[in-house]
PDB file of C-alpha atoms in Angstrom:
ATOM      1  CA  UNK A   1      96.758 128.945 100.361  1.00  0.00           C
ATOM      2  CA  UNK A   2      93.212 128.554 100.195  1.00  0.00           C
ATOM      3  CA  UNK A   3      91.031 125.553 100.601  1.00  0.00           C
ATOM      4  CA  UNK A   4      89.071 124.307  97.819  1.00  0.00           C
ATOM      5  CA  UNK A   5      85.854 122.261  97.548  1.00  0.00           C
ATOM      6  CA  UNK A   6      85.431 120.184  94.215  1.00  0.00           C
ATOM      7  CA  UNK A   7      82.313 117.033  93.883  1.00  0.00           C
ATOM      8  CA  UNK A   8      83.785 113.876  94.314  1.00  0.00           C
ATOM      9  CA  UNK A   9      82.683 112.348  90.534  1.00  0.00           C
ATOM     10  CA  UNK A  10      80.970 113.538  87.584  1.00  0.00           C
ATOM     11  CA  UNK A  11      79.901 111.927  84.473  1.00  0.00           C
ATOM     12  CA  UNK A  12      80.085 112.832  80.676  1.00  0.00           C
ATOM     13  CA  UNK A  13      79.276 112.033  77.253  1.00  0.00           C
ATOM     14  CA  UNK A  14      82.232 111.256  74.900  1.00  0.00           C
ATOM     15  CA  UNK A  15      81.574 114.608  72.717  1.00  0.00           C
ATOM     16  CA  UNK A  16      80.068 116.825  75.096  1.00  0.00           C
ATOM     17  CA  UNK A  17      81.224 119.444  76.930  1.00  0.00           C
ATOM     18  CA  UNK A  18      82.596 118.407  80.912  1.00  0.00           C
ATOM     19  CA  UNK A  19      82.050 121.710  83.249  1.00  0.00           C
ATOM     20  CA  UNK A  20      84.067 120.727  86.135  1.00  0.00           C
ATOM     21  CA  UNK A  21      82.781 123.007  89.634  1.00  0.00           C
ATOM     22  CA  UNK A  22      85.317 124.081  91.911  1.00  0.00           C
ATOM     23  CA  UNK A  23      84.157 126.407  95.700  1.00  0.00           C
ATOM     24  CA  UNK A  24      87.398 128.375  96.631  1.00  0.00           C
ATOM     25  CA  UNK A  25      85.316 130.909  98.910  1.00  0.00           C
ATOM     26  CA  UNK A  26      88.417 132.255 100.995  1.00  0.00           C
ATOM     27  CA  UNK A  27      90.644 132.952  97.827  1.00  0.00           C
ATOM     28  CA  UNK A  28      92.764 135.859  98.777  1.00  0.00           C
ATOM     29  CA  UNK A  29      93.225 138.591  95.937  1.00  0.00           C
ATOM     30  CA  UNK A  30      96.752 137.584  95.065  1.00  0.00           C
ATOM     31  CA  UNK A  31      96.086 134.224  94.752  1.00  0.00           C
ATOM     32  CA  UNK A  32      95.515 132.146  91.586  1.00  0.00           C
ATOM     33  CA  UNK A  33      93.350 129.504  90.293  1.00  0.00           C
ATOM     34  CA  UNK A  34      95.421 126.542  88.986  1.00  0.00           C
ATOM     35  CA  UNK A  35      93.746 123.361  87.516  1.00  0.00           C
ATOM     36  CA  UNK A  36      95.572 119.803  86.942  1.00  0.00           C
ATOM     37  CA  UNK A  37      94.317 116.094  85.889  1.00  0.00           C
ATOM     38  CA  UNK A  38      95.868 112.796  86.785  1.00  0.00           C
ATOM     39  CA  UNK A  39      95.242 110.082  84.270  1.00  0.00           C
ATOM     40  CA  UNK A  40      95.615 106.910  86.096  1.00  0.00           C
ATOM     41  CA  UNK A  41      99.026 106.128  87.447  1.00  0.00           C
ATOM     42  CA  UNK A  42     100.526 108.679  85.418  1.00  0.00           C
ATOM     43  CA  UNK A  43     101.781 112.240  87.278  1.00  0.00           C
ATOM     44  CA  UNK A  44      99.700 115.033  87.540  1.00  0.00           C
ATOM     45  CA  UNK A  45      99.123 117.082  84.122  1.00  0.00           C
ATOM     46  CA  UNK A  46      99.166 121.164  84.314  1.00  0.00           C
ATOM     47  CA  UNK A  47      95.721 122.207  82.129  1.00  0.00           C
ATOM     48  CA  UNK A  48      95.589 125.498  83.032  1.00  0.00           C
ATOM     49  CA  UNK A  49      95.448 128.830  85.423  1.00  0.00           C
ATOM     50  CA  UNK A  50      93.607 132.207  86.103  1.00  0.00           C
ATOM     51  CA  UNK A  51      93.461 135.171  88.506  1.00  0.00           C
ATOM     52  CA  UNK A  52      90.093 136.929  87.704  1.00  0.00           C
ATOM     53  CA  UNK A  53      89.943 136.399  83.926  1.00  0.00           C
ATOM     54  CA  UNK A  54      88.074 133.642  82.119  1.00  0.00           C
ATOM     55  CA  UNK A  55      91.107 132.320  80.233  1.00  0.00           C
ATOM     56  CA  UNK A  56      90.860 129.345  77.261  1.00  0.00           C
ATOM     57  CA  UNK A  57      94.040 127.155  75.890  1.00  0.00           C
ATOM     58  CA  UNK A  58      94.272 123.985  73.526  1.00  0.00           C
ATOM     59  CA  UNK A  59      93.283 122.057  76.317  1.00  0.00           C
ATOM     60  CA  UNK A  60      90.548 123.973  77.943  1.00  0.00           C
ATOM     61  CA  UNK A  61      88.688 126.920  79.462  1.00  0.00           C
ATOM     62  CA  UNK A  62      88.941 128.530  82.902  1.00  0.00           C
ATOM     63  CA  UNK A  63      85.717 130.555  83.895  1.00  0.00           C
ATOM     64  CA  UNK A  64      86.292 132.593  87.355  1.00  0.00           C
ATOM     65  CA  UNK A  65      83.230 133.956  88.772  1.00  0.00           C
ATOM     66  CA  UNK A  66      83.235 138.079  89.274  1.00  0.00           C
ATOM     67  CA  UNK A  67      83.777 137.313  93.220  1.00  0.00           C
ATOM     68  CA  UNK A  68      86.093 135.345  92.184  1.00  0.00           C
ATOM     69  CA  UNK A  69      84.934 132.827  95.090  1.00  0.00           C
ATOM     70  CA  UNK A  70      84.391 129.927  92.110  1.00  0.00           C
ATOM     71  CA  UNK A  71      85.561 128.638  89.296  1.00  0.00           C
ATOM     72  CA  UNK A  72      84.789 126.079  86.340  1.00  0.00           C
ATOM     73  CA  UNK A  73      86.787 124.039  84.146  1.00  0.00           C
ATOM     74  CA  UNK A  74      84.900 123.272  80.567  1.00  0.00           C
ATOM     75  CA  UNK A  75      86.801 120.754  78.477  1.00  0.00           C
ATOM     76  CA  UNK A  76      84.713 121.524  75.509  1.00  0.00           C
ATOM     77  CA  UNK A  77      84.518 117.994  73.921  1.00  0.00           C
ATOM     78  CA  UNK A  78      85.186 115.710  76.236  1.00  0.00           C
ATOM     79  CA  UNK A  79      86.948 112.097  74.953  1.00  0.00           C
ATOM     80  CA  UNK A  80      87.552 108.797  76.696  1.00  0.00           C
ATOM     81  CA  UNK A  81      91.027 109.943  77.510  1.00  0.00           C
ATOM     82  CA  UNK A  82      89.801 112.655  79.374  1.00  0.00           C
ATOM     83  CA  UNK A  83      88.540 110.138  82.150  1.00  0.00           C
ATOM     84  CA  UNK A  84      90.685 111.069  84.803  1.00  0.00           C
ATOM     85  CA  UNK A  85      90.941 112.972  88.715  1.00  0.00           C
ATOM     86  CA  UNK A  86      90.842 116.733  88.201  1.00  0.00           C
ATOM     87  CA  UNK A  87      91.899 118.866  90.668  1.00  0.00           C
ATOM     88  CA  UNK A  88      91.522 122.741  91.669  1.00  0.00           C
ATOM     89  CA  UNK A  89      93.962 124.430  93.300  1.00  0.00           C
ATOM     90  CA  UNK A  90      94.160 128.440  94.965  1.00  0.00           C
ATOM     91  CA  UNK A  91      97.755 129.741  95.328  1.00  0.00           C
ATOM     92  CA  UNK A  92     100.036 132.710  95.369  1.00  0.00           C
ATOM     93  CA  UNK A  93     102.646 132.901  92.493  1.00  0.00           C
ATOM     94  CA  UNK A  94     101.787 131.619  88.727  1.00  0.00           C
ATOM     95  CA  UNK A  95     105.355 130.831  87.180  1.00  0.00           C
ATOM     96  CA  UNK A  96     107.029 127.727  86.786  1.00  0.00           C
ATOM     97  CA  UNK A  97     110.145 127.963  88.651  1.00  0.00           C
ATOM     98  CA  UNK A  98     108.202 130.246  91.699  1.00  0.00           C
ATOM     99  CA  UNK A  99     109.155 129.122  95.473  1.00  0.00           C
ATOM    100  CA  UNK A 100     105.465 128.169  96.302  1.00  0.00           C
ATOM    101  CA  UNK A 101     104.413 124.434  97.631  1.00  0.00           C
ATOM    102  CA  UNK A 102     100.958 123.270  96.280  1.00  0.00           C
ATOM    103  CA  UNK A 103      98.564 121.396  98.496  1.00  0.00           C
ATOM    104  CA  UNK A 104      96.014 118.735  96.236  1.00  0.00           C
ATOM    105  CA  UNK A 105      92.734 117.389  97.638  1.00  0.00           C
ATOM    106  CA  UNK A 106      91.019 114.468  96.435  1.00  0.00           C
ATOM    107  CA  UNK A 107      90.043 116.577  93.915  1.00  0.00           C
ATOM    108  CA  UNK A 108      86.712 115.292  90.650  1.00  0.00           C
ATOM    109  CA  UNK A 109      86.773 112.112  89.427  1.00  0.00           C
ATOM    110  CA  UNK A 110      85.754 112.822  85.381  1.00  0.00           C
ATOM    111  CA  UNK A 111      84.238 109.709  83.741  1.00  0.00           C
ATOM    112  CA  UNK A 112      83.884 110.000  79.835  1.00  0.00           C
ATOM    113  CA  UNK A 113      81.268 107.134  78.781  1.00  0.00           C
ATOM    114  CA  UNK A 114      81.067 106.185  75.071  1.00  0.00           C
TER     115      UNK A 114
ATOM    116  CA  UNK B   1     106.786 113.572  81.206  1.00  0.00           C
ATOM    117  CA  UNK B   2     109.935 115.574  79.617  1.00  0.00           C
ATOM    118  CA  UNK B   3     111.961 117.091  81.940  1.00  0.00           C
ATOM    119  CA  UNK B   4     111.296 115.399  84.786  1.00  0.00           C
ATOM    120  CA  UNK B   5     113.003 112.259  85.846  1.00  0.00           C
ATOM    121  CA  UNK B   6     112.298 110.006  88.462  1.00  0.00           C
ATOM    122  CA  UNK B   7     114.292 106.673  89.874  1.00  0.00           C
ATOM    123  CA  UNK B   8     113.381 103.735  90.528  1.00  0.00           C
ATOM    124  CA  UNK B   9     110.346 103.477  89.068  1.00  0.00           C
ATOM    125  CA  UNK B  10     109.288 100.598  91.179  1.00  0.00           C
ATOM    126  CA  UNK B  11     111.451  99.183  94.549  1.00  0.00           C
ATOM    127  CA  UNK B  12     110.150  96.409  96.584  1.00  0.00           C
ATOM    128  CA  UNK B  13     111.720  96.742 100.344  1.00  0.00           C
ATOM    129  CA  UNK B  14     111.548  94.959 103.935  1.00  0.00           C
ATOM    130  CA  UNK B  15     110.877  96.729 106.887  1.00  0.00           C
ATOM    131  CA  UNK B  16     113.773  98.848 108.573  1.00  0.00           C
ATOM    132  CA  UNK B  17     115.787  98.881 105.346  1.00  0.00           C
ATOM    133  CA  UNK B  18     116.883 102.539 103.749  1.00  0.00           C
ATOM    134  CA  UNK B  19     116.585 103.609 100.174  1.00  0.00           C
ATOM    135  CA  UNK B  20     116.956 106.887  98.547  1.00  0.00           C
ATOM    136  CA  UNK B  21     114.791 107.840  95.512  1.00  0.00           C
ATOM    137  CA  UNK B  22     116.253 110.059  93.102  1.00  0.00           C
ATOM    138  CA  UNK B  23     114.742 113.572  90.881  1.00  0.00           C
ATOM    139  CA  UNK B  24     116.558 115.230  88.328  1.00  0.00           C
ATOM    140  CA  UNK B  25     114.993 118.016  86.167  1.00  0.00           C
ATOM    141  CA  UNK B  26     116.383 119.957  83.605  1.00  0.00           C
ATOM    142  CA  UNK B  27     114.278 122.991  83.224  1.00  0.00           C
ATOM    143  CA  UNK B  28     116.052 125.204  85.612  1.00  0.00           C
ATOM    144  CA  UNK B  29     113.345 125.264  88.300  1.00  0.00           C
ATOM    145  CA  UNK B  30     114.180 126.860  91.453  1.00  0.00           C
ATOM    146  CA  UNK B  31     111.379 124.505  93.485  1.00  0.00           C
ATOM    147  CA  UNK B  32     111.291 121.666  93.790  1.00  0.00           C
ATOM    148  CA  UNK B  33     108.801 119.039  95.765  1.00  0.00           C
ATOM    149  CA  UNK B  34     108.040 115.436  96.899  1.00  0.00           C
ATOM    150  CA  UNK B  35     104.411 113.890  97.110  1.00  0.00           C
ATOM    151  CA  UNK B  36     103.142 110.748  98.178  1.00  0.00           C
ATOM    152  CA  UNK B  37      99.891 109.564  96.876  1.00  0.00           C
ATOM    153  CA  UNK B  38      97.924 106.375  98.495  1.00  0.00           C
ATOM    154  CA  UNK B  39      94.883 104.486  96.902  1.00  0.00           C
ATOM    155  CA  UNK B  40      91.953 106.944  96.766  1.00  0.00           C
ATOM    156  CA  UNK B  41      93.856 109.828  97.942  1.00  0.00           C
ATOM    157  CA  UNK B  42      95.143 113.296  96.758  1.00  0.00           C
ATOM    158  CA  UNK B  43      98.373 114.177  96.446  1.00  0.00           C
ATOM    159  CA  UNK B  44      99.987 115.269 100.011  1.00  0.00           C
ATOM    160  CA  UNK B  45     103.127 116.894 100.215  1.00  0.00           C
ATOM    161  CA  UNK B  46     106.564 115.631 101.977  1.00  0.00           C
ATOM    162  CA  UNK B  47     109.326 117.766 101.995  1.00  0.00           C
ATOM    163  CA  UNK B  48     109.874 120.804  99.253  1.00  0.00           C
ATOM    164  CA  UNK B  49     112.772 123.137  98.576  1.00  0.00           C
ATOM    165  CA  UNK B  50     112.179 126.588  97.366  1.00  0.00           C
ATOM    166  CA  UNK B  51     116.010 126.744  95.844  1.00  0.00           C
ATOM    167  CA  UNK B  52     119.340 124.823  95.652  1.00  0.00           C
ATOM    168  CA  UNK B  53     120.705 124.946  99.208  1.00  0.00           C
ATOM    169  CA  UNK B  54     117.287 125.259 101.214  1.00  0.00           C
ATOM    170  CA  UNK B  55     114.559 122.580 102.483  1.00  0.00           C
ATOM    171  CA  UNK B  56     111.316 122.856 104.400  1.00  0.00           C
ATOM    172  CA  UNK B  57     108.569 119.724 105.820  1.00  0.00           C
ATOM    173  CA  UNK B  58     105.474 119.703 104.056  1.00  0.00           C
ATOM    174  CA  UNK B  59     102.490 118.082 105.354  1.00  0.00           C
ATOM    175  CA  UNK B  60     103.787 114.550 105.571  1.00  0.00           C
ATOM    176  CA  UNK B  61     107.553 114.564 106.519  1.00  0.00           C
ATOM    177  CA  UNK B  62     107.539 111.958 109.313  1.00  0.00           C
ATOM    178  CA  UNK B  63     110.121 109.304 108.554  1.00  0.00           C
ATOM    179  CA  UNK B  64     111.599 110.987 105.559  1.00  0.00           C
ATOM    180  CA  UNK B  65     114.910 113.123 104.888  1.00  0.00           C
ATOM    181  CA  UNK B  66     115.678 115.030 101.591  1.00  0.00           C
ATOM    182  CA  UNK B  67     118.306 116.565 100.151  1.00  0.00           C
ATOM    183  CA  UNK B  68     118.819 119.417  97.383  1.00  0.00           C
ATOM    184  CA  UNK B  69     122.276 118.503  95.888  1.00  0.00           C
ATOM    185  CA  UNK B  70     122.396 120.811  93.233  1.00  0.00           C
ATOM    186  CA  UNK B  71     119.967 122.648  91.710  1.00  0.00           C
ATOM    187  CA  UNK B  72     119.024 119.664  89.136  1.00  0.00           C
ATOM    188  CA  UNK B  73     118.876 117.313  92.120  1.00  0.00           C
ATOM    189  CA  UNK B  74     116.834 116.456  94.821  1.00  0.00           C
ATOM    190  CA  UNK B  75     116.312 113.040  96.633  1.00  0.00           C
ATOM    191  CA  UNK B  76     114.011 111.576  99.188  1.00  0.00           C
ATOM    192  CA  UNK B  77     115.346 109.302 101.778  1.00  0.00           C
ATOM    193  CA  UNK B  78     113.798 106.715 103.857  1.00  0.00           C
ATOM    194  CA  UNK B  79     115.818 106.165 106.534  1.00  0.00           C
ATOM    195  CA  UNK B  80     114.143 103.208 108.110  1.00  0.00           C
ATOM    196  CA  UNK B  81     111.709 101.887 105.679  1.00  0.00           C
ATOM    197  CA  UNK B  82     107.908 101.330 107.098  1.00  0.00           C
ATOM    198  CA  UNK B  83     104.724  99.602 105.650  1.00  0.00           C
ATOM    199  CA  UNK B  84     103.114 102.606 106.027  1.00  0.00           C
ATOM    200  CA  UNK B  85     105.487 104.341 103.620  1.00  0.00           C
ATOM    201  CA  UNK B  86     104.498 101.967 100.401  1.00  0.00           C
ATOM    202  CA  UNK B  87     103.129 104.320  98.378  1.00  0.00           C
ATOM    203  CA  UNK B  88     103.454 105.958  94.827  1.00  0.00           C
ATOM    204  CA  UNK B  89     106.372 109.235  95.244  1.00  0.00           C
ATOM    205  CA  UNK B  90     105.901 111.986  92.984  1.00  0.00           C
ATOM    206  CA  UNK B  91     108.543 114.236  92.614  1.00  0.00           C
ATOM    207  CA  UNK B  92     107.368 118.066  91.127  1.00  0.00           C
ATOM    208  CA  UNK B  93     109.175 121.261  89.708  1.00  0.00           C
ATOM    209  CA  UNK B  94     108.181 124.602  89.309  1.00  0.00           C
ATOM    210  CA  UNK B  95     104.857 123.635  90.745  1.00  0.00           C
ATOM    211  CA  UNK B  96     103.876 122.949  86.894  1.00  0.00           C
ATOM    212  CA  UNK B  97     105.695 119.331  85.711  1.00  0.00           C
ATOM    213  CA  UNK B  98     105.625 116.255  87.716  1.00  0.00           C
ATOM    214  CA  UNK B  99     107.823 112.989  87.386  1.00  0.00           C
ATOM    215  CA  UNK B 100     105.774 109.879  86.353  1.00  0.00           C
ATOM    216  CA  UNK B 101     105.720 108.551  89.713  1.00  0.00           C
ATOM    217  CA  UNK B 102     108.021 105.695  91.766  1.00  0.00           C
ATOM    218  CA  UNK B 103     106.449 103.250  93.084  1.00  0.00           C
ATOM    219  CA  UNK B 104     107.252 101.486  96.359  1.00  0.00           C
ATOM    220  CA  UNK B 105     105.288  98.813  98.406  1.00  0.00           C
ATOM    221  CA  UNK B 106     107.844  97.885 101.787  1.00  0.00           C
ATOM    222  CA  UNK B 107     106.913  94.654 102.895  1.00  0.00           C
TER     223      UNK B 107
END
């Protein structure tokens, strides 16, 4: 799987839109963009995933650059519960029940302040 | 986090002593995975199996064993319990729904 670069912290203001960067420069062409957050102490939360499509849900949007070679998360209007790690992950396979490991890095530490 | 199920939640142990932690899902996942997480880290992986039957290291399986008993089932063992093993265990499924977590501190 490919590596991924995400900034260690970013701030936000409760209301406004987060845009969370993440580098994934040696994604291979069969491999998808996944993104998760980890309130604290609780397990890691599926938000959402992409191949080469910008793709939106309840939760948020996924916008994949053309070169696919970066990505952004954009929680639209970002509350105090969305304070939490996010993190970006490449990998082969999309489906839940698919034989493929994930790998995590430290991954964006979102602060929402009031 | 439904579907999912984790045990203990917490277990305090001594060095050299064994404990297995348990996972159960019921979503019918072929994969399933254990992490560890430590203060200020990302999640690294243990041990993984890819169906009922099978079992592969990840990138931390020193000191651990696992077993896939069914396909609802798989548990983490710790042989020989180690400080350097206290640590919060997530156990995963389908690569899309983690367990809330079992924490263990061996003292």
């Amino acid at each position: 799987d490919a590596k991924t670069t995400q900034p260690p912290s970013m701030d936000c203001a409760e209301g406004r839109a987060a845009n969370l960067p993440c580098n994934h420069s040696t994604i291979s062409g069969n491999e998808y963009v996944y993104w998760y957050r980890q309130i604290h102490s609780q397990g890691p939360q599926y938000i959402i995933h992409g191949l080469k499509n910008n793709e939106t849900n309840e939760m948020a949007s996924l916008i994949i650059t053309e070169d696919r070679k970066s990505s952004t998360l954009i929680l639209p209007h970002a509350t105090l519960r969305d304070t939490a790690v996010y993190y970006c992950i490449v990998r082969v396979g999309h489906s839940g029940g698919s034989n493929y490991k994930l790998t995590f890095g430290k991954g964006t530490l979102l602060t929402v302040n009031p | 986090n439904a579907g999912v199920t984790q045990t203990p939640k917490f277990q305090v142990l001594k060095t050299g002593q064994s404990m297995t932690l348990q996972c159960a899902q019921d979503m019918n996942h072929n994969s399933m995975y254990w992490y560890r997480q430590d203060p200020g880290m990302g999640l690294r992986l243990i041990y993984y199996s890819a169906s009922e039957g099978t079992t592969d290291k990840g990138e931390v399986p020193n000191g651990y064993n696992v077993s896939r008993l069914n396909k609802r089932e798989f548990s983490l063992r710790l042989e020989s319990a180690a400080p350097s093993q206290t640590s919060v265990y997530f156990c995963a499924t389908g690569e899309l729904f983690f367990g809330e977590g079992s924490r263990l501190t061996v003292l």
